[in-house]
C-alpha atoms as one frame of an Amber mdcrd trajectory, in Angstrom:
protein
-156.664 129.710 -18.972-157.343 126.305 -20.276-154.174 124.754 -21.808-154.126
 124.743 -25.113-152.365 121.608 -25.472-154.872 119.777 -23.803-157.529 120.811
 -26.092-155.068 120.054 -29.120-154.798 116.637 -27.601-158.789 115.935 -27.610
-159.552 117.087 -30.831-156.676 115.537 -32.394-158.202 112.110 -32.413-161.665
 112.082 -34.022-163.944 109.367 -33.659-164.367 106.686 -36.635-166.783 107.753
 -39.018-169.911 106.185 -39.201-169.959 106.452 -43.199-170.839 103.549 -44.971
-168.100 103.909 -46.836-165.660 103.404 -43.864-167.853 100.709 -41.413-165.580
 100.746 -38.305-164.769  97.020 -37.077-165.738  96.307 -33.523-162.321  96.461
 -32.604-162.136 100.310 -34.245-164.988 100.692 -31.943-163.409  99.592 -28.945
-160.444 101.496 -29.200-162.202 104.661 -30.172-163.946 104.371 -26.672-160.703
 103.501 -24.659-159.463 107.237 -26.428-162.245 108.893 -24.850-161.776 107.566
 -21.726-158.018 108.196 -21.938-159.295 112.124 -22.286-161.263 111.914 -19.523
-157.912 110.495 -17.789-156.323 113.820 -18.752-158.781 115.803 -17.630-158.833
 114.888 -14.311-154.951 114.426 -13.891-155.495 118.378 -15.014-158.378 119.761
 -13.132-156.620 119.910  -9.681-154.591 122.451 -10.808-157.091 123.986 -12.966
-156.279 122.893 -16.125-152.474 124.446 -16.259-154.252 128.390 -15.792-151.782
 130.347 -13.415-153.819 133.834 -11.836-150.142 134.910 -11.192-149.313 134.599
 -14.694-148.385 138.426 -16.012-150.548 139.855 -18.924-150.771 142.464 -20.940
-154.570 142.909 -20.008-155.663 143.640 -23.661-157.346 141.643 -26.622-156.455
 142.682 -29.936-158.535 141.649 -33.196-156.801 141.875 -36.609-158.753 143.829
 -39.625-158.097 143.457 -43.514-158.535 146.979 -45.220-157.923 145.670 -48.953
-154.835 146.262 -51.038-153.000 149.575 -50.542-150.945 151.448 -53.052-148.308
 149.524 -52.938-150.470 145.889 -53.628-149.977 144.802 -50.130-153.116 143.521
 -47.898-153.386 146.279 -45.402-153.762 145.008 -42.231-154.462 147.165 -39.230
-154.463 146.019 -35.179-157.118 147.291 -33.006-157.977 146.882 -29.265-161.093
 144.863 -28.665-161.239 145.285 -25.015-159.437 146.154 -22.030-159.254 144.466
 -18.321-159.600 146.936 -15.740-157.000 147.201 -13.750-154.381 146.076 -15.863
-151.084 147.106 -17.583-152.599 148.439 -20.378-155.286 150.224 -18.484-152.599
 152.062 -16.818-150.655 152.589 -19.704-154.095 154.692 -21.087-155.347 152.147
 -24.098-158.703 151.953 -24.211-160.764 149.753 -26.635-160.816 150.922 -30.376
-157.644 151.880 -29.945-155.269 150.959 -32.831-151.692 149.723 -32.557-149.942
 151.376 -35.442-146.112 150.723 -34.228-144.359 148.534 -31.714-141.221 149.775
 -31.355-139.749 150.089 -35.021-142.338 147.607 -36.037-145.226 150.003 -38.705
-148.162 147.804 -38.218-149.533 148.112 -41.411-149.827 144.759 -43.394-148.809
 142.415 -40.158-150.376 139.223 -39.853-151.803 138.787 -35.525-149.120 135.884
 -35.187-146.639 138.397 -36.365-147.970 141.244 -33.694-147.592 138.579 -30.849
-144.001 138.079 -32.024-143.102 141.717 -32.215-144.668 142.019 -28.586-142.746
 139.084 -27.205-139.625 141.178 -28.633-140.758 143.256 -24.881-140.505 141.390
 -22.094-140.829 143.975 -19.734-142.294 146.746 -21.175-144.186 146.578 -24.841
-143.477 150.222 -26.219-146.934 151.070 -28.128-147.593 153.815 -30.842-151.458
 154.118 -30.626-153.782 155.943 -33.048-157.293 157.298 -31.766-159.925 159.221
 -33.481-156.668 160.100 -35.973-154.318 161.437 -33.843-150.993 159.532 -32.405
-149.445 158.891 -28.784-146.721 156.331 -27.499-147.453 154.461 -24.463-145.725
 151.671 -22.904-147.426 148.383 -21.640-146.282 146.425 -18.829-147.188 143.083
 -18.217-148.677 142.554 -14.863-151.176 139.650 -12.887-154.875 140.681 -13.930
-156.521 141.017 -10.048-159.581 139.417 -11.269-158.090 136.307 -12.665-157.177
 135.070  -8.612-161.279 135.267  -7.983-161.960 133.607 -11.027-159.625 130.197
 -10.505-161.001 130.868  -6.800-164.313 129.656  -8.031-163.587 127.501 -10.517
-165.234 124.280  -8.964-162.543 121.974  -9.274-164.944 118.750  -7.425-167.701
 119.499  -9.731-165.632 118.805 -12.500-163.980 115.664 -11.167-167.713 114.475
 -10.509-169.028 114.847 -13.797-165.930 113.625 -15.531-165.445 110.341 -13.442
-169.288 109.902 -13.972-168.745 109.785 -17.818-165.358 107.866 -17.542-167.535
 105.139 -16.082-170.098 105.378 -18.752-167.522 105.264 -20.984-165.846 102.348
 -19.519-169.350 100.315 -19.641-169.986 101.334 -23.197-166.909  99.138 -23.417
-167.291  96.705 -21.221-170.546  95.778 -23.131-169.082  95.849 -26.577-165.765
  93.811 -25.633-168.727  90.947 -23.738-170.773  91.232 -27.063-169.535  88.177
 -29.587-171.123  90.019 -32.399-172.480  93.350 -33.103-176.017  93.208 -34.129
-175.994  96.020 -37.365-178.405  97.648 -35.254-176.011  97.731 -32.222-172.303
  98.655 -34.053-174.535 101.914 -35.503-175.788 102.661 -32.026-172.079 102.541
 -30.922-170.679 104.813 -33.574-173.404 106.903 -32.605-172.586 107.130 -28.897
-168.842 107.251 -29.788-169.460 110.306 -32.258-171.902 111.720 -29.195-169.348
 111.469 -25.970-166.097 112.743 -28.340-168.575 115.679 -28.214-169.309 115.951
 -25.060-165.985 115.526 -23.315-165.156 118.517 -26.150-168.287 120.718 -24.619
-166.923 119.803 -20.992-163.766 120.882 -22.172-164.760 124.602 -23.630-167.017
 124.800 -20.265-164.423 124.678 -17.970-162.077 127.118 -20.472-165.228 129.415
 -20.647-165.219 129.057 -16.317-161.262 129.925 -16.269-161.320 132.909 -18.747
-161.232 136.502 -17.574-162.561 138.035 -19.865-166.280 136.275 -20.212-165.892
 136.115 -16.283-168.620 138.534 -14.632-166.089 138.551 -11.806-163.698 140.987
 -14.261-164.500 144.672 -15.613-163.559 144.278 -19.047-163.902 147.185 -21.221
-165.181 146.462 -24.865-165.202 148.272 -28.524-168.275 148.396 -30.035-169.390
 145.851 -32.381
C-alpha cells in the first residue's frame, strides 16, 4: 500500500493562503510552486517501485473498526473491536473469523475499553501467531491468526500502471515548472495575476493530493475488484 510517509510528506506543506489577511509575496509564491514540484519529484522517484507497497509483505488479512458503547459500571468508555471485513484467502480466513466478529481478548489483553492504536500494539506483541478470543452471536472461541502474503495483493501491484503514472505526473511537473517560469520572468504581479497564482497554487497542492489517494486507492486490496473481501454489514 501507498506509504504513508509519503502522503505525510505532501500534506505537510500547505500552500500559502490566499486570505487577505496573509497576501503571499511573489517570492512566497514561487517557492510554494517549487514544493509542488518537489512532490511530484517524490512521486516519481516512488512509483517504480510502486510507491514502497510490497505483495510479499505478510498480513493478517482482516480490518478491524473500533466502537464506543458509553460508560460502563465502572465509568470507563467501553470500547469494543469488531471485524469489518475479511480477505479471502488469508490468515484470518483460515483461522475461521468472519466479519462481525468481535475481538474480546488477545492473549491476556480483555478488550474492553482499548483504544485501536492500543489493539495494533497488543497484536504486534504476536509476531507469528496473534492468539484471538472471538465473540459471535454471544458465544466465545479462541483462534489463532497467522500472518501470511494476501494472494490477491501480487495481481493488484501487477496492474498497477506504473507508466501511466509517470506520464501524468511529469506532465504536471512541467506545468508546474512553467507556472514558475512565468512568475520568476514577470517583474511585477498584476493584483489580478498574484490571485490567479494563489489560485492555481491552492488548485495543483490538490491535485498532486487526488493523484496521490488514486494511486493508494489502485494499490489497496481491499477496494481492489481483483480481491474477495468479505464485509459486515453496514
Amino acid at each position: 500500500m501507498l506509504s504513508a510517509l509519503l502522503l505525510a510528506a505532501l500534506i505537510a506543506t500547505p500552500p500559502p493562503s490566499a486570505d487577505d489577511a496573509q497576501v503571499p509575496t511573489k517570492l512566497e509564491i514561487t517557492k510554494a510552486f517549487k514544493m509542488l514540484e518537489e512532490d511530484t519529484n517524490i512521486i516519481l522517484r516512488q512509483l517504480p517501485n510502486r510507491l514502497g507497497f510490497d505483495p510479499a509483505e505478510p498480513k493478517l488479512g482482516v480490518t478491524l473498526e473500533t466502537r464506543e458503547l458509553g460508560l460502563g459500571a465502572d465509568g470507563l468508555l467501553m470500547r469494543h473491536t469488531y471485524v469489518s471485513s475479511v480477505f479471502v484467502p488469508s490468515g484470518a480466513h483460515t483461522a475461521g473469523i468472519q466479519p462481525g466478529d468481535r475481538i474480546a481478548a488477545i492473549g491476556a489483553h480483555q478488550l474492553e475499553t482499548e483504544l485501536p492504536r492500543a489493539v495494533m500494539f497488543y497484536m504486534e506483541d504476536h509476531p507469528d501467531g496473534i492468539p484471538l478470543t472471538i465473540e459471535r452471536n454471544g458465544n466465545r472461541f479462541t483462534t489463532t491468526i497467522h500472518r501470511e502474503p494476501l494472494l490477491c495483493a501480487r495481481s493488484v501491484w501487477n496492474t498497477f500502471e506504473v507508466a501511466t503514472w509517470q506520464n501524468s505526473v511529469t506532465k504536471l511537473r512541467t506545468l508546474i515548472r512553467g507556472k514558475i517560469a512565468a512568475i520568476e520572468g514577470t517583474p511585477t504581479l498584476t493584483m489580478e495575476q498574484h490571485n490567479q497564482a494563489c489560485i492555481d497554487v491552492v488548485a495543483t497542492a490538490e491535485l498532486i493530493r487526488d493523484i496521490v489517494m488514486a494511486m493508494a486507492a489502485q494499490l489497496e486490496p481491499s477496494i481492489s475488484p481483483l480481491c474477495t473481501v468479505q464485509r459486515s454489514a453496514p
